[in-house]
XYZ file of C-alpha atoms in Angstrom:
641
model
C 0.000 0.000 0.000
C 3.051 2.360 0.611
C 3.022 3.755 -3.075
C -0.730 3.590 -4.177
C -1.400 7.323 -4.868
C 1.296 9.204 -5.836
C 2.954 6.996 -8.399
C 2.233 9.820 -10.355
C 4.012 12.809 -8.539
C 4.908 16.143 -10.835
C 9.149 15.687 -11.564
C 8.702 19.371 -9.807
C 7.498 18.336 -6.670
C 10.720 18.486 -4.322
C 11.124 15.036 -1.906
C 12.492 15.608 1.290
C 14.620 13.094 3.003
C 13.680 11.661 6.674
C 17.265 13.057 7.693
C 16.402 16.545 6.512
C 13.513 16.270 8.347
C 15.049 15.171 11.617
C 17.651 18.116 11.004
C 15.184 20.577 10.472
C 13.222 19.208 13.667
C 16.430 19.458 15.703
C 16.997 23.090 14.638
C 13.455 23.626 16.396
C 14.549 22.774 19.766
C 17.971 23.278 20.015
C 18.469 23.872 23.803
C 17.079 20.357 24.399
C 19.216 17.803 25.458
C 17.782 14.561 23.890
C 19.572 11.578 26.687
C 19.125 8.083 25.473
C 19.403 7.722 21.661
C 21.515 5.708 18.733
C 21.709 8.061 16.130
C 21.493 6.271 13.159
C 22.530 6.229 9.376
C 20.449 6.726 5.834
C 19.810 3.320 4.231
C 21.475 4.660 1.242
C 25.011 5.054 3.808
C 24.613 1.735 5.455
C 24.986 -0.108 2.628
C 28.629 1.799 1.618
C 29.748 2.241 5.445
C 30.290 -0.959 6.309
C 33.659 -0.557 6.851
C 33.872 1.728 9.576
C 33.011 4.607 7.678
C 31.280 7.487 9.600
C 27.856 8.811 8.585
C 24.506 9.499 10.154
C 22.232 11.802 11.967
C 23.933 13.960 14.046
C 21.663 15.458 17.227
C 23.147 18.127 19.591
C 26.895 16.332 19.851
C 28.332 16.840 23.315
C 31.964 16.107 22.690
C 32.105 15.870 26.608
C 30.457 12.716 27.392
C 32.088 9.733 28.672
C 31.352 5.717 27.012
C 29.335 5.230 30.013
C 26.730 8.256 28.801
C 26.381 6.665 25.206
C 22.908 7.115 24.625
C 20.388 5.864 21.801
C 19.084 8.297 20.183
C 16.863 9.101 16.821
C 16.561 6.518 13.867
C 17.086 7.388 10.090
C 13.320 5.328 10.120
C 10.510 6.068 12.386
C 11.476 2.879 14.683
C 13.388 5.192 17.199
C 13.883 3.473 20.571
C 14.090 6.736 22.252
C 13.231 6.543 26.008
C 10.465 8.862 26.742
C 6.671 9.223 25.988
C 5.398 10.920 22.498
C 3.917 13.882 25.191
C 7.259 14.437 26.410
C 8.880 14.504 23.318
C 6.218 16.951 22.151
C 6.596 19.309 25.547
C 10.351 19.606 24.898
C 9.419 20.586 21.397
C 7.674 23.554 22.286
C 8.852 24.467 26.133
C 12.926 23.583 25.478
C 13.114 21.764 29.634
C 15.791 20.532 30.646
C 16.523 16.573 30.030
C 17.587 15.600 32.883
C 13.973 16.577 34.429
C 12.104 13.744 33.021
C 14.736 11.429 31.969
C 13.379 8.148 32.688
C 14.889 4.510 32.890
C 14.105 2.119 30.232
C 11.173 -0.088 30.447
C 11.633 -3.758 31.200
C 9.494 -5.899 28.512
C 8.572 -9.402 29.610
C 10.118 -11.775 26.494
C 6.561 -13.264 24.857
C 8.626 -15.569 22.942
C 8.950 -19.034 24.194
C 12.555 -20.003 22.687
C 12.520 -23.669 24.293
C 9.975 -24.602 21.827
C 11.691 -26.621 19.131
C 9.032 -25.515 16.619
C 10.103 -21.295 17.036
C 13.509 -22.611 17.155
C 12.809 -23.830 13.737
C 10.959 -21.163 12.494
C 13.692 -18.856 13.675
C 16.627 -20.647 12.496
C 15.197 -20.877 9.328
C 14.326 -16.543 9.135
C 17.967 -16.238 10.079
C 19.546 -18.983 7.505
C 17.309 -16.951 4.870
C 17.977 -13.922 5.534
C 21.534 -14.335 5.290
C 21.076 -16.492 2.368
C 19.772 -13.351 0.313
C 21.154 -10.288 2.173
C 25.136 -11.633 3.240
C 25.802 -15.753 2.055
C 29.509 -15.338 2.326
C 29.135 -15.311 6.292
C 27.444 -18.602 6.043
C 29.065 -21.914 6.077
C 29.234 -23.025 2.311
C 27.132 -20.158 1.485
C 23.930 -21.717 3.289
C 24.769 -22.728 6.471
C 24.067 -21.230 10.026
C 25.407 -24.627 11.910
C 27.607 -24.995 13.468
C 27.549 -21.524 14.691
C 31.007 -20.120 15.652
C 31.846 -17.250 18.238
C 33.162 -15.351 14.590
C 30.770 -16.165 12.466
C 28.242 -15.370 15.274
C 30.011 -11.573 15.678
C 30.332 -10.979 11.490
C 26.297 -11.459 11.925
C 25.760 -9.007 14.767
C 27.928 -6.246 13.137
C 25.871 -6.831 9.597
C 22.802 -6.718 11.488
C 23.307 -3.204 13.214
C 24.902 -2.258 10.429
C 21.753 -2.286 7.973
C 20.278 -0.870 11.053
C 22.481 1.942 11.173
C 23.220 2.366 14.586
C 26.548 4.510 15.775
C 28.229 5.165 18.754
C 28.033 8.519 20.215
C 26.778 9.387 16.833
C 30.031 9.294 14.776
C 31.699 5.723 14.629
C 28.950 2.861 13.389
C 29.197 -0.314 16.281
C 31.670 -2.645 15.752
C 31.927 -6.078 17.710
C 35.478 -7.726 18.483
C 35.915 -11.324 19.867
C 38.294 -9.574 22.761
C 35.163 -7.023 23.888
C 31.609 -8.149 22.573
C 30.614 -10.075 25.546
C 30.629 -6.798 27.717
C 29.282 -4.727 24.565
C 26.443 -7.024 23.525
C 24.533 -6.866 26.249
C 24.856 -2.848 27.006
C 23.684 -2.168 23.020
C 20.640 -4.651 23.536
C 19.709 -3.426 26.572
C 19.679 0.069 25.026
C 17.542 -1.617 21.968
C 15.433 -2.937 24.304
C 15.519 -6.389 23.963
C 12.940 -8.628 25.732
C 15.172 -12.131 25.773
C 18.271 -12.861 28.450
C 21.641 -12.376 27.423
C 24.612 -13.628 29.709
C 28.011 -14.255 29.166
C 27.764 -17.941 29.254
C 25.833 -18.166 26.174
C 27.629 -15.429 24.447
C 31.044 -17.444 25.244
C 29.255 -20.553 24.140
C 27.400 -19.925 21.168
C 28.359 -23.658 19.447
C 26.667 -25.175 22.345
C 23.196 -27.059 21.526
C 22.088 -25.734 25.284
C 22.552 -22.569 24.578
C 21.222 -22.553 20.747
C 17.842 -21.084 21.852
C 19.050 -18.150 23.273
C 21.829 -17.495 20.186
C 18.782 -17.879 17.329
C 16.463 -15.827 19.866
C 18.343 -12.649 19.471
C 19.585 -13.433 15.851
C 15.714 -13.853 15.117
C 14.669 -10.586 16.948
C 17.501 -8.011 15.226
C 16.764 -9.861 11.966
C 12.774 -8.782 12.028
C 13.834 -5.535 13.098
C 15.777 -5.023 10.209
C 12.588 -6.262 8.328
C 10.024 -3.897 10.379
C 12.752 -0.795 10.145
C 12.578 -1.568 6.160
C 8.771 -1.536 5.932
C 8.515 1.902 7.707
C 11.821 3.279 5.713
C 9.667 6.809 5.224
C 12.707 7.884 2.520
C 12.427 4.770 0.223
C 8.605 4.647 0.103
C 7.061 7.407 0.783
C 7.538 11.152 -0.635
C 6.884 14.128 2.117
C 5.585 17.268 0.405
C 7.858 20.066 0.165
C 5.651 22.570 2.333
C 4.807 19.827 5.059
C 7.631 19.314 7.355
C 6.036 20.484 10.444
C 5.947 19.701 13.839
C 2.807 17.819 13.761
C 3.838 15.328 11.629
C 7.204 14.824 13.413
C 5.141 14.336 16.826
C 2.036 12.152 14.729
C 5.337 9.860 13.117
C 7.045 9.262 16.022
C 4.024 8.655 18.271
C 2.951 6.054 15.520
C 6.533 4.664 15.364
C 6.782 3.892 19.086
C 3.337 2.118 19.158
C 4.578 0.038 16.169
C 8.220 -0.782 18.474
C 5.890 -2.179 21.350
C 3.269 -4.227 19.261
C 6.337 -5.770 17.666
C 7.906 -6.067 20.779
C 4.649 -8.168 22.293
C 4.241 -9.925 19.130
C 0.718 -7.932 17.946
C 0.673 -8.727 14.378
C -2.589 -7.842 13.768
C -1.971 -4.222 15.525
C 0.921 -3.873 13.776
C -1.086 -3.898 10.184
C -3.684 -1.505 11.311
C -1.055 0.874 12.799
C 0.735 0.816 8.956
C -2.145 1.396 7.563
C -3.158 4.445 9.371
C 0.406 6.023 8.300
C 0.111 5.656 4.743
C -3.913 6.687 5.247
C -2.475 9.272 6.797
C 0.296 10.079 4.321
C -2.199 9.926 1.728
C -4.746 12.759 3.344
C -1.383 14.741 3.599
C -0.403 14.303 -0.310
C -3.327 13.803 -2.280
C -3.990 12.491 -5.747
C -3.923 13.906 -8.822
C -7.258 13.160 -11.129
C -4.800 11.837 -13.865
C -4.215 9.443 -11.578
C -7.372 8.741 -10.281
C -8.123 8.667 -14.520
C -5.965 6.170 -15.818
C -6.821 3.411 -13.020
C -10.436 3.838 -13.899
C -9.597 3.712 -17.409
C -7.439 0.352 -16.657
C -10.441 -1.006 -14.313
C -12.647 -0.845 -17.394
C -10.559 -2.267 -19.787
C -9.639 -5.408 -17.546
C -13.547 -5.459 -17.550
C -14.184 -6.032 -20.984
C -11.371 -8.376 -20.828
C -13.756 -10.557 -18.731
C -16.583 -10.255 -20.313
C -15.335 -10.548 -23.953
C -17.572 -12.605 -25.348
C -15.603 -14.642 -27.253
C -13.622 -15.792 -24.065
C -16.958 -16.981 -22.732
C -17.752 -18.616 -25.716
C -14.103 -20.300 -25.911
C -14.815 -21.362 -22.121
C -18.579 -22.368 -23.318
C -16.670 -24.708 -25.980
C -14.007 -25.791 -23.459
C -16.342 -27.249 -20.770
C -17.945 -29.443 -24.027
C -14.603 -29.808 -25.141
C -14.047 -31.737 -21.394
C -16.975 -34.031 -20.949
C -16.636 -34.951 -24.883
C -12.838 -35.733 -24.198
C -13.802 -37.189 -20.570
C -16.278 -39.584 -22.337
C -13.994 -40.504 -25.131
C -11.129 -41.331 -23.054
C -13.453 -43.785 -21.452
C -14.643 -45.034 -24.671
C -10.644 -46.056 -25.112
C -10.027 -47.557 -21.869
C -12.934 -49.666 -22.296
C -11.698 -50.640 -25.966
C -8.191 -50.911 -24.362
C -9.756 -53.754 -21.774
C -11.379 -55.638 -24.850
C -8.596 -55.472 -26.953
C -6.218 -57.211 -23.752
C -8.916 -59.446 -23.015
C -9.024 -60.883 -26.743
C -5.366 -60.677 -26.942
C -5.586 -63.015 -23.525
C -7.855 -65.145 -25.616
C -6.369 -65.070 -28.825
C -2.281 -66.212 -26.421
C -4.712 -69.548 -24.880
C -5.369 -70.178 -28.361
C -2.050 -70.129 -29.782
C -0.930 -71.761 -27.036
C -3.653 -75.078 -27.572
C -2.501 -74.798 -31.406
C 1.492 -75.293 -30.387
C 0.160 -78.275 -28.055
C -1.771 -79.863 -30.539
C 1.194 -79.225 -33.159
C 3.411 -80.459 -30.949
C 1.417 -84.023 -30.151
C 0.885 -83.934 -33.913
C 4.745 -84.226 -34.661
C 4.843 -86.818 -31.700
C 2.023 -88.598 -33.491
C 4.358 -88.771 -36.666
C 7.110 -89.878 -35.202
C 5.413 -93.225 -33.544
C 3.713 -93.944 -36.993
C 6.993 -93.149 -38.528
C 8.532 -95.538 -35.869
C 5.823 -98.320 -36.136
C 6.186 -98.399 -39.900
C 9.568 -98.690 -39.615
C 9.121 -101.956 -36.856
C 6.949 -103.619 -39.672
C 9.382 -103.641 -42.379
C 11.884 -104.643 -40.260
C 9.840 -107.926 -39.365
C 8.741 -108.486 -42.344
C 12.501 -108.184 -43.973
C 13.000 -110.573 -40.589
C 10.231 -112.934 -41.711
C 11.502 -112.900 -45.350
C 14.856 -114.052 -44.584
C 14.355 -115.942 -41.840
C 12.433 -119.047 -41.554
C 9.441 -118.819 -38.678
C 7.842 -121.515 -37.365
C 3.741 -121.418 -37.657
C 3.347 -119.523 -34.052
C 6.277 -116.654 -34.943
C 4.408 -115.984 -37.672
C 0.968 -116.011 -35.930
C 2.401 -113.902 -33.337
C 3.927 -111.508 -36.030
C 0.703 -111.350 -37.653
C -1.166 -110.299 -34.717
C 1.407 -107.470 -33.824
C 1.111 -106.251 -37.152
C -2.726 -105.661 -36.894
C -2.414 -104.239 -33.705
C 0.438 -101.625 -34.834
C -2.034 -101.086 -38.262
C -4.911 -100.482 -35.609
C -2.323 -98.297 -33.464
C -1.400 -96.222 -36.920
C -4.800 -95.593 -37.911
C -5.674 -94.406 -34.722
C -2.865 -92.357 -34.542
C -3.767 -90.784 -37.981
C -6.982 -90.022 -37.248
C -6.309 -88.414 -33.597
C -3.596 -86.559 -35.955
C -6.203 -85.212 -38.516
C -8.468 -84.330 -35.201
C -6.092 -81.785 -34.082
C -5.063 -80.653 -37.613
C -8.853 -80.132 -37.527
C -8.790 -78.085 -34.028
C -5.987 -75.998 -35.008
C -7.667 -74.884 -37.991
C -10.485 -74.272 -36.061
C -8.293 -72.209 -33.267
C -7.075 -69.973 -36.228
C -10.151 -69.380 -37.831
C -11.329 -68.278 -33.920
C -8.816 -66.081 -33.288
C -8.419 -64.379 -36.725
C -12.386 -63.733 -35.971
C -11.920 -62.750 -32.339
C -9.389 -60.280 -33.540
C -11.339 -58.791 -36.154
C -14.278 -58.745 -34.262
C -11.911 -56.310 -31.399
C -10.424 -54.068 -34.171
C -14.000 -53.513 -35.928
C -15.796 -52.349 -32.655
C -12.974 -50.320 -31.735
C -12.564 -48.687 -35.891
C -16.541 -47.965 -35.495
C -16.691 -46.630 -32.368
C -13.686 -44.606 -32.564
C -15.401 -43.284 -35.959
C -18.595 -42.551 -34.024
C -16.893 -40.001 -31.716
C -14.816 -38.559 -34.326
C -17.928 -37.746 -35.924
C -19.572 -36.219 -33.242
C -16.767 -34.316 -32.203
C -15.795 -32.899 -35.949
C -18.361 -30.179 -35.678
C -16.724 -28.338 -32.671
C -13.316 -29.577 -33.843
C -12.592 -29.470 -37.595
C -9.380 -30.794 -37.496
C -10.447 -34.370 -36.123
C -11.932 -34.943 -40.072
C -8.628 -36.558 -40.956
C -8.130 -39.153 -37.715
C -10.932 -41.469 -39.380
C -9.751 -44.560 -39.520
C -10.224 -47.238 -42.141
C -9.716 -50.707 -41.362
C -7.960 -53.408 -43.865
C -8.137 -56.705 -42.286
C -6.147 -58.423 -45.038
C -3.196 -55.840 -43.453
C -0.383 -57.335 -41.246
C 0.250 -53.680 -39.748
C -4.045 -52.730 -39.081
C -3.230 -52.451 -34.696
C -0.256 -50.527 -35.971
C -1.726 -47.785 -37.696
C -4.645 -47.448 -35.200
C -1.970 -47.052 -32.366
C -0.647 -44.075 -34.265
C -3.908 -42.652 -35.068
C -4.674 -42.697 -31.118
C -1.093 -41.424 -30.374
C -1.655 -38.511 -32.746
C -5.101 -37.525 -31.646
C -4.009 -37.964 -27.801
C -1.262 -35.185 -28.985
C -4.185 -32.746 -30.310
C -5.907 -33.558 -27.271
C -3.287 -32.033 -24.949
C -2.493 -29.418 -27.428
C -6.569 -28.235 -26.783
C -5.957 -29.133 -23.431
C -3.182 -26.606 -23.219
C -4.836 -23.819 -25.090
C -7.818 -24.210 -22.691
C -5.833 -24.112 -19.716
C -3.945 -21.144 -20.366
C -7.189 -19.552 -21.471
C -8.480 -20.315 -17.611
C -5.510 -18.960 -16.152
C -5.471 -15.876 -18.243
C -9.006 -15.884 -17.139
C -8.610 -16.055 -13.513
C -5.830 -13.634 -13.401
C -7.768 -11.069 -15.487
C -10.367 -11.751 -12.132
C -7.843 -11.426 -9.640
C -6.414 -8.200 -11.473
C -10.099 -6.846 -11.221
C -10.092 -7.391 -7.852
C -7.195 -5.534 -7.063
C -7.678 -2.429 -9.185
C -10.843 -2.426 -7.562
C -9.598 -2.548 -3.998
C -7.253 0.314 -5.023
C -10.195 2.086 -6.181
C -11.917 1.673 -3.081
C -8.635 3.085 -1.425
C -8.133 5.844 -3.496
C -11.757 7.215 -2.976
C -11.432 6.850 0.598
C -8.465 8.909 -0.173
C -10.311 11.713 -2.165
C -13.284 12.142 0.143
C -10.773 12.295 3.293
C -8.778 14.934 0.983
C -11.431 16.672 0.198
C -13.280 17.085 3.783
C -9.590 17.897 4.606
C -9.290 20.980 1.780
C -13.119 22.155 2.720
C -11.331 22.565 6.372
C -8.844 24.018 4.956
C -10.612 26.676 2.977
C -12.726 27.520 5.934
C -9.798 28.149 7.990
C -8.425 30.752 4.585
C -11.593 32.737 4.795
C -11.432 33.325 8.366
C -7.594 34.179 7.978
C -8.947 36.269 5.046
C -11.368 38.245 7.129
C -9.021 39.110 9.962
C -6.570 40.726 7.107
C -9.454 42.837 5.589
C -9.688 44.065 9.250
C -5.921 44.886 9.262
C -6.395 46.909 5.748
C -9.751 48.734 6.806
C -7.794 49.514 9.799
C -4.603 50.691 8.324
C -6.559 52.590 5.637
C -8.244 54.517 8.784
C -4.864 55.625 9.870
C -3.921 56.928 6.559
C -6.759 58.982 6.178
C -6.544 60.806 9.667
C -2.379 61.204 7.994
C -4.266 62.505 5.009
C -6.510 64.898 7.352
C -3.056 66.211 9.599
C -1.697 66.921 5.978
C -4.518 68.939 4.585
C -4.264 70.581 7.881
C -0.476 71.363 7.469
C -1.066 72.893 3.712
C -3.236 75.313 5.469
C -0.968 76.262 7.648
C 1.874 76.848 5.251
C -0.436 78.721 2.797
C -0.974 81.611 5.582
C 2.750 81.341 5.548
C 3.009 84.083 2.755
C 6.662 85.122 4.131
C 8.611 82.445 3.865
C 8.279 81.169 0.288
C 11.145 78.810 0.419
C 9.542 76.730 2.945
C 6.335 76.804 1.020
C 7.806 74.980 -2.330
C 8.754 72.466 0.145
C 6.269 71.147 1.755
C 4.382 71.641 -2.337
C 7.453 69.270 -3.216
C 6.695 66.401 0.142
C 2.957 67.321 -0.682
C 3.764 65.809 -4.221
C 5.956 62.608 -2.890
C 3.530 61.578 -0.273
C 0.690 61.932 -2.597
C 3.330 59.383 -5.268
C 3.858 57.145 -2.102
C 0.127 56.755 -1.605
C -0.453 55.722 -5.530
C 2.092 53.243 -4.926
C 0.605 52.199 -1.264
C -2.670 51.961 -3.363
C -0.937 49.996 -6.490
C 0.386 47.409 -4.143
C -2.652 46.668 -2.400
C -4.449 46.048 -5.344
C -1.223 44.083 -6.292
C -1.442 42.363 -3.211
C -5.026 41.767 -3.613
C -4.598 40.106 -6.474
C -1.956 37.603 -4.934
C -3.547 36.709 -2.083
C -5.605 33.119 -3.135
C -2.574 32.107 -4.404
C -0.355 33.244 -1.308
C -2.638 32.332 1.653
C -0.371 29.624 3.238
C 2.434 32.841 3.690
C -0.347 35.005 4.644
C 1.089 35.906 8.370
C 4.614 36.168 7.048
C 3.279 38.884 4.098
C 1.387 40.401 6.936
C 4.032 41.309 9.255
C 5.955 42.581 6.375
C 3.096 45.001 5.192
C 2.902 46.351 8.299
C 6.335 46.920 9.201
C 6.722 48.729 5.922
C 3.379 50.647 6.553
C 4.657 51.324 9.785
C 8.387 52.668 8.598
C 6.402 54.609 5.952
C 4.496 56.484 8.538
C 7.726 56.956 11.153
C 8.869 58.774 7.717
C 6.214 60.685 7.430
C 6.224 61.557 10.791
C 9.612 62.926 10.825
C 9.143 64.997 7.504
C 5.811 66.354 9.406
C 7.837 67.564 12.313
C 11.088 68.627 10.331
C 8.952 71.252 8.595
C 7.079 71.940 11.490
C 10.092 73.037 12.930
C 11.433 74.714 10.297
C-alpha cells in the first residue's frame, strides 16, 4: 500500500529526506538535550559504510560525554527506541526543559517468545539462515549454512545486522563487535535496543553449544525482524513528504505512531501492527493527495480489464471448453474400455495359440510313432523274409502287425483331429481379432464424428480398417497417439485460457480494492481541503480588518496633511519653505499611488499566497509602519522649520 497514490508525482514536486527532516526538527529545539538515543545512518550510507566509515544523523553532539553516557538516540526510520513518551517529546518541542527533568529509565518488557519450543527454534533458524542467504551468504558456512555456529561467524552477523540498522556510537563511529570485547558490549547495546530475551556471558562465550542454541537464534531472530520492520517503515524509500509539510505535527504524529509500532512488535501484535501501517500511509495519503490523472488512468485500466472478462468470445471459448471436457472425458473412457477388450481378446487369442502349439506339438509326436511303427513292420517283415518262422512266430507276427495297423490308424486319425482343431483355433482367433479391431474402428469413428463439428481438425483421424493388413493395430496405435497429442495441445490452449481468465479476475479485484482506497483517499482529501478553505476565509477576514484599519490611519495622515497645507499657505513670508512642503505634498501623494498599487497588487496575490499570509502580513505592516515613522519625521522637520 506504501506507493498507491502518488505513483504519479509532478518531476517538480521536491522530496524531502527523513534526515532533513530530523535536522530541520532538531533546529526547532535546540536547547534540548535529547539523553538516550543511537543516532542512526540513511539506508542509502549503510549499505557503503560498512567498513567503519562514519555517517549518520547527528543530534546536539556533546563532545564531553564519557562511554558510560552513550545514549540511543533518533533513527534514520521512524522505529526510534528513544526513552520517553510521544507527550514528552512533544513538551520539549515547544517548552525547550531541561533533560535531565524527566529522563526516565528504560522499560523492562517481559520476552513473549517461548525459545525452548523446538518448533520457534525452527521457524527462527530458518528466518535467520534466509535472511543471510539473500542479504550476506559469504558469512554462512558453504554459502547456506548457520550450523555450526562459531563465536566469529556469530560476531560478522551481529555487526551486519546493526549495520543495515544503522546504529553509531556517540553518533560518529557505526558499532563494531570484536571477539576480545563483545561479551561486555552485547549486552549494554541490547539493553539500550530494548531487547525482551536474556543475554549472559555464558551463552555469548558458548554460542556452538546445543544448550545454549535457543538463546543465540532468539536474538539473531529478533535483530533480523527488526531489520525487516525498520525496512517496511523506511519513510525515505517509500514514501515522498511534500515540500511545504515538514512540520511539527507530523514529526510528533510519526514518532508517536513509530513507538506504538516498536511495542506491538515487541509483544508480538501482528494484527496491531497492520492496522497501525495502515493508518500512516492513510495518513500520508490525506497529507499528499492524488492527482485526477491518476485517479483517470486506473479507472480507465479497471474498465478495460472489464471487458477483458466479459469478452464474449472468451466466454464462448470457455462455453466450448467445458464441451470440449466431458466430450474428451467420455472418449477417453470409450478407449479404456476398448483398451480392456482389446487385452482381453489378446488373452484369448495367447490360450489359443498356445492349444494350437500343443496340438502341433502331439501332432509331430504322433508322426514320429507312426513313422517308428512303420519302420518296426518292415523290419519284421525283412525278418520274416529271410528268416524261416515256425507257424506260431508268424501267428504272433501277424497279430502285432494288426495291432500296430490299428495303433497307426488311430494315430492318424487323432492326428487329422487336431489338424482339424488348429484350424479351427485360427479361424477363432483371426475372428476374435477382427471382431476387437472392428468395434474399436466404429466406435472410434462414431466419436470422431460427433466431435468434428466443434473440432474441424479431427476430419482426418478417421480410420479405415484393412483386415487383409499385417500392420491394421499398428496404424490405429498411431492414429490414437496422434489424436491424444491434439488432445493435450486443446488441453493446453484451454488451460492457459483459464488462467489468463482467472488472473484477469484477480487483477479486477485488485484495481478495484485500489479504487476503493483511493476514494477513501479523495473524500478524506477533500473534507480535509473544505477545512482548509474555511480556515483561509477566516484568515482572510481578519486581514481585511488589518487593511480597513490601516486605511483609517492613513486617512486621519491625510486629514493632519490637509491641515499642514493650510498652515503653510498663511505662511506668505517664507516662500522657500512653502515649495517644500508643495514638493513632500507631491511625494507623499506618489507614495500613496504606490501604497494603493500594491494593495491592489497584493489583492490580487492573495488566493494564491494564503499559506504565507502571516509572514506577508508582518511585512506590510512593518513597511506601513516605517512609511508612517517617515512621514512623521518629515511632518515635524517642517514643522520646525
Amino acid at each position: 500500500m506504501a506507493g498507491v497514490g502518488w505513483t504519479k508525482r509532478s518531476s517538480k514536486t521536491n522530496r524531502i529526506s527523513y534526515t532533513q527532516f530530523l535536522n530541520d526538527l532538531g533546529r526547532q529545539s535546540q536547547s534540548v538535550e535529547r539523553p538516550s538515543r543511537i543516532p542512526l545512518r540513511s539506508s542509502s550510507q549503510s549499505g557503503r559504510d560498512r567498513g567503519g566509515a562514519t555517517g549518520g544523523v547527528i543530534h546536539n553532539q556533546n563532545k564531553q560525554r564519557s562511554k558510560s553516557q552513550a545514549s540511543v538516540g533518533v533513527s534514520e526510520t521512524p522505529l526510534s527506541h528513544m526513552k520517553f513518551t510521544p507527550s514528552q517529546f512533544s513538551s520539549r518541542m515547544t517548552s525547550g526543559a531541561s533533560s535531565n527533568a524527566s529522563c526516565k529509565k528504560p522499560s523492562s518488557y517481559k520476552d513473549p517468545r517461548n525459545l525452548q519450543d523446538k518448533e520457534f527454534q525452527k521457524e527462527a533458524t530458518h528466518l535467520v539462515q534466509s535472511y543471510f542467504q539473500e542479504k550476506c551468504p559469504e558469512i554462512l558456512i558453504n554459502g547456506s549454512e548457520i550450523k555450526p555456529m562459531t563465536i566469529k561467524m556469530f560476531i560478522a552477523m551481529i555487526n551486519h545486522l546493526f549495520d543495515v540498522l544503522g546504529i553509531l556510537d556517540k553518533g560518529v563511529e557505526p558499532v563494531r563487535f570484536a571477539v576480545s570485547s563483545y561479551e561486555k558490549e552485547l549486552p549494554f547495546w541490547m539493553k539500550k535496543l530494548e531487547y525482551p530475551g536474556l543475554i549472559t556471558k555464558a551463552w555469548l562465550q558458548t554460542v556452538n553449544v546445543p544448550q545454549y542454541w535457543p538463546h543465540v537464534v532468539g536474538l539473531l531472530s529478533w535483530l533480523v525482524k527488526l531489520c525487516n520492520v525498520t525496512a517496511t517503515f523506511n519513510v525515505e524509500e517509500q514514501l515522498n513528504f511534500p515540500s511545504d509539510y515538514v512540520s511539527q505535527s507530523w514529526a510528533v504524529f510519526i514518532f508517536k505512531k513509530s513507538m506504538e509500532a516498536f511495542r506491538y512488535y515487541n509483544a508480538g501484535k501482528e494484527e496491531e501492527y497492520r492496522e497501525l501501517c495502515v493508518e500512516v500511509v492513510q495518513k500520508f495519503n490525506e497529507i499528499n493527495g492524488l492527482s485526477e490523472d491518476v485517479m483517470r488512468e486506473l479507472q480507465e485500466e479497471i474498465d478495460e480489464y472489464k471487458k477483458k472478462v466479459e469478452d464474449p468470445t472468451l466466454l464462448a471459448d470457455k462455453d466450448s471448453y467445458d464441451e470440449l471436457e466431458q466430450q474428451l472425458k467420455i472418449l477417453e473412457s470409450q478407449h479404456q474400455k476398448l483398451v480392456d477388450d482389446i487385452e482381453r481378446k489378446e488373452i484369448y487369442i495367447d490360450e489359443l495359440k498356445s492349444k494350437s502349439v500343443k496340438s502341433e506339438k502331439n501332432c509331430l509326436l504322433i508322426k514320429c510313432q507312426i513313422e517308428d511303427s512303420k519302420k518296426e513292420i518292415e523290419r519284421l517283415k525283412t525278418i520274416i523274409a529271410t528268416q524261416s518262422t515256425s507257424v506260431n512266430d508268424i501267428a504272433d507276427i501277424q497279430k502285432k502287425t494288426e495291432y500296430l495297423d490299428k495303433e497307426i490308424k488311430c494315430l492318424t486319425k487323432e492326428c487329422e483331429d487336431y489338424s482339424q482343431l488348429i484350424s479351427q483355433y485360427e479361424v477363432q482367433a483371426a475372428g476374435a481379432r477382427d471382431k476387437v479391431i472392428l468395434q474399436s474402428s466404429h466406435a472410434f469413428n462414431r466419436s470422431i464424428i460427433q466431435l468434428e463439428q466443434m473440432i474441424p481438425e479431427l476430419s482426418k483421424f478417421h480410420i479405415h480398417v484393412d483386415l487383409e493388413s499385417e500392420n491394421v493395430l499398428a496404424s490405429m496405435e498411431e492414429t490414437v497417439k496422434s489424436l491424444e497429442s491434439l488432445k493435450n495441445t486443446y488441453v493446453e490452449k484451454c488451460q492457459s485460457l483459464e488462467d489468463e481468465n482467472i488472473e484477469s479476475h484477480k487483477t479486477v479485484q485488485d484495481k478495484k480494492q485500489q479504487l476503493e482506497l483511493l476514494q477513501q483517499a479523495i473524500k478524506a482529501e477533500e473534507s480535509k481541503k473544505a477545512q482548509k478553505m474555511m480556515e483561509n476565509a477566516a484568515l482572510i477576514k481578519s486581514f481585511e480588518d488589518k487593511i480597513k484599519e490601516s486605511t483609517e490611519e492613513e486617512a486621519e495622515w491625510l486629514e493632519k496633511i490637509d491641515a499642514l497645507e493650510g498652515k503653510l499657505k498663511e505662511v506668505n513670508a517664507v516662500k522657500e519653505n512653502k515649495k517644500l512642503l508643495e514638493e513632500r505634498h507631491e511625494s507623499l501623494l506618489n507614495t500613496l499611488d504606490q501604497k494603493q498599487q500594491f494593495w491592489a497588487e497584493f489583492w490580487d496575490q492573495v488566493e494564491e499566497k494564503w499559506r504565507v499570509i502571516p509572514t506577508t502580513l508582518e511585512s506590510v505592516l512593518d513597511k506601513i509602519n516605517k512609511q508612517n515613522k517617515e512621514l512623521e519625521e518629515a511632518v515635524n522637520r517642517t514643522i520646525k522649520q
